[in-house]
Coordinates of C-alpha atoms in Angstrom, one line a residue:
X19 CA 48.4 125.9 69.5
X20 CA 51.8 127.4 70.7
X21 CA 54.6 127.2 68.3
X22 CA 58.3 127.4 69.2
X23 CA 61.0 128.1 66.6
X24 CA 64.4 127.5 68.3
X25 CA 66.7 129.0 65.8
X26 CA 69.5 130.0 68.1
X27 CA 71.8 127.6 66.5
X28 CA 71.2 128.9 63.0
X29 CA 73.6 131.2 61.2
X30 CA 71.7 134.1 59.9
X31 CA 74.2 135.9 57.7
X32 CA 76.7 135.2 55.0
X33 CA 76.8 132.2 52.7
X34 CA 74.7 130.1 55.1
X35 CA 71.8 132.6 55.2
X36 CA 69.8 130.7 52.6
X37 CA 70.2 127.3 54.5
X38 CA 69.2 129.1 57.8
X39 CA 66.0 130.5 56.3
X40 CA 65.1 127.2 54.7
X41 CA 65.9 125.3 57.8
X42 CA 63.5 127.6 59.7
X43 CA 60.8 127.1 57.1
X44 CA 61.4 123.3 57.3
X45 CA 60.8 123.3 61.1
X46 CA 57.5 125.0 60.4
X47 CA 56.5 122.6 57.6
X48 CA 57.2 119.5 59.7
X49 CA 55.1 121.1 62.5
X50 CA 52.2 121.5 60.0
X51 CA 52.6 117.8 58.9
X52 CA 52.5 116.6 62.5
X53 CA 49.4 118.7 63.2
X54 CA 47.6 117.4 60.2
X55 CA 48.4 113.8 61.4
X56 CA 47.2 114.6 64.9
X57 CA 43.9 116.2 63.6
X58 CA 43.2 113.2 61.4
X59 CA 43.7 110.8 64.3
X60 CA 41.7 113.0 66.7
X61 CA 44.6 113.6 69.0
X62 CA 43.9 117.3 69.4
X63 CA 41.1 119.4 70.9
X64 CA 38.1 119.9 68.7
X65 CA 38.4 123.0 66.6
X66 CA 42.1 122.8 66.3
X67 CA 43.1 124.1 62.8
X68 CA 46.0 123.5 60.6
X69 CA 46.4 127.4 60.5
X70 CA 47.2 127.4 64.3
X71 CA 50.8 126.8 63.3
X72 CA 51.7 130.1 61.6
X73 CA 54.7 130.4 59.4
X74 CA 57.9 131.9 60.9
X75 CA 59.0 135.5 60.3
X76 CA 62.1 135.3 58.1
X77 CA 62.8 139.0 57.9
X78 CA 66.0 138.6 59.9
X79 CA 67.5 136.3 57.4
X80 CA 69.3 138.0 54.5
X81 CA 68.4 135.2 52.1
X82 CA 67.0 134.8 48.6
X83 CA 64.2 132.6 49.9
X84 CA 63.1 135.1 52.5
X85 CA 63.4 138.0 50.1
X86 CA 61.2 136.2 47.7
X87 CA 58.5 135.5 50.2
X88 CA 58.6 139.1 51.4
X89 CA 58.5 140.7 47.9
X90 CA 55.6 138.5 46.8
X91 CA 53.7 138.6 50.1
X92 CA 53.1 134.9 50.1
X93 CA 50.4 133.8 52.6
X94 CA 50.1 130.6 54.6
X95 CA 48.7 128.5 51.8
X96 CA 51.2 129.9 49.2
X97 CA 54.2 129.3 51.3
X98 CA 53.2 125.7 52.1
X99 CA 52.6 125.1 48.4
X100 CA 56.0 126.5 47.6
X101 CA 57.9 124.6 50.3
X102 CA 56.0 121.3 49.5
X103 CA 57.2 121.6 45.9
X104 CA 60.9 121.9 47.0
X105 CA 61.0 119.8 50.2
X106 CA 61.7 116.5 48.3
X107 CA 65.1 118.2 47.5
X108 CA 65.7 119.6 50.9
X109 CA 64.6 116.8 53.2
X110 CA 62.8 114.1 51.2
X111 CA 62.4 111.7 54.3
X112 CA 59.9 114.1 55.9
X113 CA 57.4 113.1 53.3
X114 CA 57.8 109.4 54.2
X115 CA 54.7 109.9 56.3
X116 CA 52.7 109.6 53.1
X117 CA 54.1 106.2 52.1
X118 CA 51.8 104.5 54.6
X119 CA 50.0 101.7 52.6
X120 CA 46.3 101.0 52.6
X121 CA 46.0 97.5 53.9
X122 CA 42.9 96.8 51.7
X123 CA 44.5 97.9 48.4
X124 CA 48.2 97.6 49.1
X125 CA 48.8 101.0 47.7
X126 CA 49.3 104.4 49.4
X127 CA 46.1 106.2 50.3
X128 CA 44.6 108.0 47.4
X129 CA 43.8 111.0 49.6
X130 CA 47.6 111.6 49.9
X131 CA 48.1 112.1 46.3
X132 CA 51.7 111.8 45.2
X133 CA 53.6 109.9 42.5
X134 CA 57.0 108.1 42.1
X135 CA 59.9 109.3 40.1
X136 CA 61.7 107.5 37.4
X137 CA 64.7 107.1 39.7
X138 CA 63.7 108.6 43.0
X139 CA 61.9 106.0 45.2
X140 CA 60.5 108.3 47.8
X141 CA 57.2 110.3 47.7
X142 CA 56.9 113.1 45.2
X143 CA 53.9 115.4 46.0
X144 CA 51.1 116.4 43.8
X145 CA 48.4 119.1 44.1
X146 CA 46.2 116.5 46.0
X147 CA 49.1 116.2 48.6
X148 CA 48.7 120.0 49.1
X149 CA 45.0 119.9 49.3
X150 CA 45.0 117.0 51.8
X151 CA 47.5 118.8 54.1
X152 CA 45.6 122.1 54.2
X153 CA 42.0 121.0 53.8
X154 CA 41.7 117.3 54.3
X155 CA 38.0 116.6 53.4
X156 CA 36.7 120.2 53.7
X157 CA 35.3 120.7 50.1
X158 CA 34.7 124.4 50.4
X159 CA 38.3 125.1 51.4
X160 CA 39.5 122.6 48.8
X161 CA 37.6 124.3 46.0
X162 CA 39.0 127.7 47.2
X163 CA 42.6 126.4 47.1
X164 CA 42.3 125.3 43.6
X165 CA 42.8 128.9 42.5
X166 CA 46.4 128.6 43.5
X167 CA 46.9 126.3 40.5
X168 CA 45.7 128.8 38.0
X169 CA 48.5 129.4 35.4
X170 CA 48.1 133.2 36.2
X171 CA 49.1 132.7 39.8
X172 CA 52.5 134.5 40.5
X173 CA 54.1 131.2 41.5
X174 CA 53.4 129.9 38.0
X175 CA 53.7 133.2 36.1
X176 CA 57.3 133.6 37.5
X177 CA 58.0 130.0 36.7
X178 CA 58.8 129.2 40.3
X179 CA 56.5 126.2 40.1
X180 CA 56.6 124.4 36.7
X181 CA 53.2 123.8 35.2
X182 CA 52.7 120.5 33.4
X183 CA 49.6 120.4 31.3
X184 CA 47.5 117.4 32.3
X185 CA 46.3 114.6 29.8
X186 CA 42.5 114.9 29.1
X187 CA 40.5 113.5 31.9
X188 CA 43.1 113.8 34.6
X189 CA 41.9 115.7 37.7
X190 CA 43.6 118.9 38.6
X191 CA 44.6 117.5 41.9
X192 CA 47.1 115.1 40.1
X193 CA 49.3 118.0 38.9
X194 CA 52.9 117.2 39.9
X195 CA 54.5 119.7 42.3
X196 CA 58.1 120.6 41.5
X197 CA 60.1 123.8 41.7
X198 CA 61.9 125.2 38.8
X199 CA 65.6 124.3 38.7
X200 CA 66.7 127.9 38.4
X201 CA 64.6 129.1 41.3
X202 CA 65.7 126.2 43.5
X203 CA 69.4 127.1 42.9
X204 CA 68.7 130.7 43.8
X205 CA 66.9 129.8 47.0
X206 CA 69.6 127.4 48.1
X207 CA 72.9 128.7 46.7
X208 CA 72.0 132.4 46.0
X209 CA 72.7 132.2 42.3
X210 CA 71.6 130.3 39.2
X211 CA 73.9 128.1 37.1
X212 CA 74.0 128.9 33.4
X213 CA 72.8 126.2 31.0
X214 CA 75.2 124.7 28.6
X215 CA 74.6 124.3 24.8
X216 CA 72.8 121.0 24.0
X217 CA 69.9 119.6 22.1
X218 CA 67.8 120.5 25.0
X219 CA 69.1 124.1 25.1
X220 CA 70.3 125.1 21.6
X221 CA 71.8 128.4 22.7
X222 CA 75.3 129.4 23.5
X223 CA 76.5 132.0 26.1
X224 CA 78.5 134.8 24.5
X225 CA 80.7 137.1 26.5
X226 CA 83.3 139.7 25.7
X227 CA 86.3 141.2 27.3
X228 CA 85.9 144.3 25.1
X229 CA 84.6 147.6 26.4
X230 CA 82.1 150.0 24.9
X231 CA 84.9 152.1 23.4
X232 CA 85.9 149.1 21.3
X233 CA 82.6 149.3 19.5
X234 CA 83.3 151.7 16.6
X235 CA 80.0 153.0 15.1
X236 CA 78.5 156.2 13.8
X237 CA 77.1 158.5 16.6
X238 CA 73.4 158.0 15.4
X239 CA 73.8 154.2 15.6
X240 CA 75.3 154.5 19.1
X241 CA 72.2 156.6 20.0
X242 CA 69.9 153.8 18.9
X243 CA 71.8 151.4 21.0
X244 CA 71.4 153.7 24.0
X245 CA 67.7 153.4 23.6
X246 CA 68.0 149.6 24.1
X247 CA 70.4 150.3 27.0
X248 CA 67.8 152.6 28.6
X249 CA 65.2 149.9 28.4
X250 CA 67.4 147.4 30.1
X251 CA 68.1 149.9 32.8
X252 CA 64.5 151.3 33.3
X253 CA 62.0 148.8 32.1
X254 CA 60.9 147.7 35.7
X255 CA 60.4 151.4 36.6
X256 CA 58.5 152.1 33.4
X257 CA 56.2 149.2 33.6
X258 CA 55.5 149.1 37.4
X259 CA 56.1 152.5 38.9
X260 CA 54.7 154.5 35.9
X261 CA 51.9 151.9 35.7
X262 CA 52.5 151.1 31.9
X263 CA 52.2 147.4 32.5
X264 CA 48.5 147.4 31.3
X265 CA 49.2 149.4 28.2
X266 CA 52.5 148.1 26.9
X267 CA 53.5 144.6 25.8
X268 CA 56.3 143.1 27.9
X269 CA 59.9 142.8 26.5
X270 CA 61.7 144.7 23.8
X271 CA 62.5 143.5 20.3
X272 CA 65.2 144.8 18.1
X273 CA 66.6 144.0 14.6
X274 CA 70.3 144.3 14.0
X275 CA 71.3 144.2 10.3
X276 CA 74.6 144.7 8.5
X277 CA 77.4 142.8 6.9
X278 CA 79.3 140.1 8.9
X279 CA 81.9 141.6 11.3
X280 CA 80.2 145.0 11.7
X281 CA 79.6 144.6 15.4
X282 CA 76.1 143.1 15.8
X283 CA 77.3 140.3 18.2
X284 CA 79.7 142.6 20.0
X285 CA 76.9 145.2 20.6
X286 CA 74.6 142.5 22.1
X287 CA 77.4 141.1 24.4
X288 CA 78.3 144.7 25.5
X289 CA 74.7 145.4 26.5
X290 CA 74.6 142.2 28.5
X291 CA 78.0 143.0 30.1
X292 CA 77.0 146.4 31.2
X293 CA 73.8 145.2 33.0
X294 CA 75.1 141.9 34.2
X295 CA 72.6 139.9 32.0
X296 CA 73.8 136.7 30.2
X297 CA 73.6 136.9 26.4
X298 CA 72.6 133.6 24.6
X299 CA 73.2 133.4 20.9
X300 CA 71.0 131.1 18.9
X301 CA 72.2 130.4 15.4
X302 CA 69.0 129.9 13.4
X303 CA 70.7 128.6 10.4
X304 CA 71.9 125.6 12.4
X305 CA 68.7 125.1 14.3
X306 CA 66.1 125.3 11.6
X307 CA 65.1 121.7 11.1
X308 CA 64.1 120.0 7.9
X309 CA 61.7 118.0 10.1
X310 CA 58.3 119.7 10.5
X311 CA 57.8 120.8 14.1
X312 CA 61.3 120.2 15.3
X313 CA 62.3 123.9 15.0
X314 CA 59.5 125.1 17.1
X315 CA 60.2 122.5 19.8
X316 CA 63.9 123.4 19.9
X317 CA 63.3 127.2 20.2
X318 CA 60.4 126.7 22.6
X319 CA 62.9 125.2 25.0
X320 CA 65.0 128.3 24.8
X321 CA 62.1 130.7 25.5
X322 CA 60.8 128.4 28.4
X323 CA 64.2 128.6 30.1
X324 CA 64.8 132.3 29.5
X325 CA 61.3 133.4 30.9
X326 CA 61.8 135.9 33.8
X327 CA 65.5 135.2 33.8
X328 CA 66.8 138.7 32.5
X329 CA 68.6 137.0 29.7
X330 CA 69.2 138.6 26.3
X331 CA 68.4 136.3 23.5
X332 CA 70.4 136.9 20.3
X333 CA 69.0 135.2 17.2
X334 CA 71.8 135.1 14.6
X335 CA 71.1 134.5 10.9
X336 CA 67.5 135.4 11.6
X337 CA 66.5 135.3 7.9
X338 CA 66.9 131.5 8.1
X339 CA 63.5 131.5 9.9
X340 CA 62.0 134.9 9.6
X341 CA 62.8 135.7 6.0
X342 CA 60.2 136.0 3.2
X343 CA 57.3 133.8 3.9
X344 CA 57.1 130.8 1.8
X345 CA 54.3 130.6 -0.9
X346 CA 52.0 128.0 0.3
X347 CA 52.2 125.1 -2.3
X348 CA 51.7 122.1 0.0
X349 CA 51.0 121.1 3.6
X350 CA 54.7 121.4 4.5
X351 CA 54.8 125.0 3.4
X352 CA 51.6 125.7 5.3
X353 CA 53.1 124.1 8.5
X354 CA 56.4 125.9 8.1
X355 CA 54.6 129.3 8.0
X356 CA 52.4 128.3 11.0
X357 CA 55.5 127.4 12.9
X358 CA 57.2 130.6 12.1
X359 CA 54.1 132.6 13.2
X360 CA 54.0 130.6 16.4
X361 CA 57.7 131.5 17.1
X362 CA 57.1 135.1 16.3
X363 CA 54.3 135.1 18.8
X364 CA 56.7 133.7 21.4
X365 CA 59.1 136.5 20.7
X366 CA 56.3 139.1 21.0
X367 CA 55.2 137.6 24.3
X368 CA 58.7 137.2 25.8
X369 CA 59.3 139.6 28.6
X370 CA 63.0 140.1 28.0
X371 CA 65.2 141.6 25.3
X372 CA 65.2 139.7 22.0
X373 CA 67.6 140.7 19.2
X374 CA 67.3 139.3 15.8
X375 CA 70.4 139.6 13.5
X376 CA 70.5 139.5 9.7
X377 CA 73.1 140.5 7.0
X378 CA 70.4 142.4 5.1
X379 CA 67.2 144.1 6.3
X380 CA 65.4 143.2 3.1
X381 CA 65.8 139.6 3.8
X382 CA 63.3 139.9 6.7
X383 CA 59.7 139.6 5.9
X384 CA 58.2 143.2 5.9
X385 CA 55.3 141.9 8.0
X386 CA 57.7 141.1 10.8
X387 CA 59.5 144.6 10.8
X388 CA 56.6 146.4 12.5
X389 CA 57.0 144.1 15.5
X390 CA 60.4 145.6 16.4
X391 CA 60.8 148.5 18.7
X392 CA 64.2 149.2 17.3
X393 CA 65.8 148.5 13.9
X394 CA 69.6 149.2 13.9
X395 CA 71.8 149.2 10.9
X396 CA 75.5 148.3 11.4
X397 CA 77.3 149.8 8.4
X398 CA 80.8 149.1 7.1
X399 CA 82.9 151.7 9.0
X400 CA 84.1 154.8 7.2
X401 CA 87.8 155.5 6.8
X402 CA 88.2 157.4 10.0
X403 CA 86.5 154.6 11.9
X404 CA 88.5 152.0 10.1
X405 CA 91.7 153.9 11.3
X406 CA 90.5 153.7 14.9
X407 CA 89.7 150.0 14.5
X408 CA 93.2 149.3 13.1
X409 CA 95.0 151.3 15.9
X410 CA 93.1 149.7 18.7
X411 CA 93.2 146.1 17.2
X412 CA 97.0 145.6 17.4
X413 CA 98.5 144.6 20.8
X414 CA 100.2 147.4 22.6
X415 CA 103.0 144.9 23.2
X416 CA 103.9 144.7 19.5
X417 CA 105.5 147.1 17.2
X418 CA 104.6 147.9 13.6
X419 CA 107.2 148.0 10.9
X420 CA 108.2 151.6 10.1
X421 CA 106.8 151.3 6.5
X422 CA 103.3 150.5 7.8
X423 CA 100.9 153.3 7.1
X424 CA 97.6 152.6 8.8
X425 CA 96.0 155.8 7.7
X426 CA 96.7 154.7 4.1
X427 CA 95.4 151.2 4.6
X428 CA 92.2 152.5 6.3
X429 CA 91.5 154.8 3.4
X430 CA 92.2 152.3 0.7
X431 CA 90.5 149.1 2.0
X432 CA 86.8 149.1 3.1
X433 CA 86.8 146.4 5.7
X434 CA 84.6 145.6 8.6
X435 CA 85.8 145.5 12.2
X436 CA 85.7 141.7 12.2
X437 CA 87.8 141.5 9.1
X438 CA 90.3 143.8 10.5
X439 CA 90.6 141.7 13.6
X440 CA 91.2 138.6 11.3
X441 CA 94.0 140.5 9.5
X442 CA 95.6 141.5 12.7
X443 CA 95.5 137.9 13.9
X444 CA 97.1 136.7 10.7
X445 CA 99.9 139.4 10.8
X446 CA 100.7 138.7 14.4
X447 CA 100.9 135.0 13.9
X448 CA 103.3 135.5 10.9
X449 CA 105.5 137.7 13.1
X450 CA 105.5 135.1 15.9
X451 CA 106.2 132.2 13.4
X452 CA 109.1 133.9 11.7
X453 CA 110.4 135.3 15.1
X454 CA 110.3 138.8 13.6
X455 CA 110.7 141.8 15.8
X456 CA 107.9 143.8 14.3
X457 CA 104.5 143.2 12.5
X458 CA 105.4 143.6 8.8
X459 CA 103.6 145.5 6.1
X460 CA 103.7 142.5 3.7
X461 CA 101.9 140.4 6.3
X462 CA 99.1 142.9 6.8
X463 CA 98.6 143.2 3.1
X464 CA 98.6 139.4 2.6
X465 CA 96.1 139.1 5.4
X466 CA 93.9 141.7 3.6
X467 CA 94.2 139.8 0.4
X468 CA 93.1 136.5 2.1
X469 CA 90.0 138.2 3.7
X470 CA 89.0 139.9 0.5
X471 CA 89.2 136.6 -1.4
X472 CA 86.7 135.1 1.2
X473 CA 84.1 137.5 -0.1
X474 CA 85.0 137.3 -3.8
X475 CA 87.0 140.5 -3.9
X476 CA 90.4 141.4 -5.0
X477 CA 93.0 144.0 -3.9

């Protein structure tokens, strides 16, 4: 059967490239539906096949959708499956053909599959819809097509299509077909929106305007961070081009430990900033639930959303969940340990960078430590490092009182970078409040006193 794709009126470049590629794919999809209908009613010559309408060549379109199809070498069946999963959000009315009712039952034909949404009143496709379009009643072909719904198929491994486990007894053909929200955004707008903190996604995006020079750490610690940086830069090459995928587990796991304010969060944010990867912070001390099973559910949502997204997951206060294992004294303790083991397995299986942060290394269960590829200590800075932190923390637009001796302050007070920033904020606010011309020595010392008092120390 001859197919004609008139795309002369489609824009093939710029911001409309995604729409142009998807419009072309939609034309093909509608032709397939029309041919299936014609075959069913016997309106075409014998031997006519659904495969006579071949999918279009999208290589001329600089779009995310075309790029994905080319990179994954999707064939006829895979492209139809992908587009069927997203067409209800592109042109839902083209599926109205399946809303024809069986006059005997008053319902739509079972062979069409499909379902109704909670709000959406149109036709939502299922695996049966796909099988009907491609194979109709050809059992051999239907059985062969079921392989596309294996959880190991790239469309599901990459989370392009979301896989919903079926209740016991439900046929595989009743699997709902819907595309992952992130992939749909990428195919249509070219980029993915970032989720907001909520009960459904208990993680918060952290960003920084600081630069690598603002992270003041000993040279050997910076070397350790460079190893993580190297993994972010070269993981794909190492796993694919060097064929280590079958030998190494996916992902990279690191433990950052050190007192508050020593740069753990900043280091994570800078790694993300350098590579353009969003960093999501999960405060485990706030998420660990007193209700059995809730912690696992909450964190599973984060891992599910982050899969194949090139996100960096930063678990703060990690000892709240991954601390010394509870001695099993009752069913609750046993379940809590099982839940922790399950989440540790999710961390091990995650294919991105996971950073666990703790104030003290000894707080983390020793059995967990061997699972990390990198363990990085963030120490309290030495006197020379503290001096650098003091100098770079004050605004260049402010002046220091002549009696301020930062070298003396740096040597006398053992403070972390985070504490120094707090003192700078306090002294600057005092200057502004009092309409002073300079940042005063007394305000710096008062700020240090306040910060030391927080940790039970005195000057």
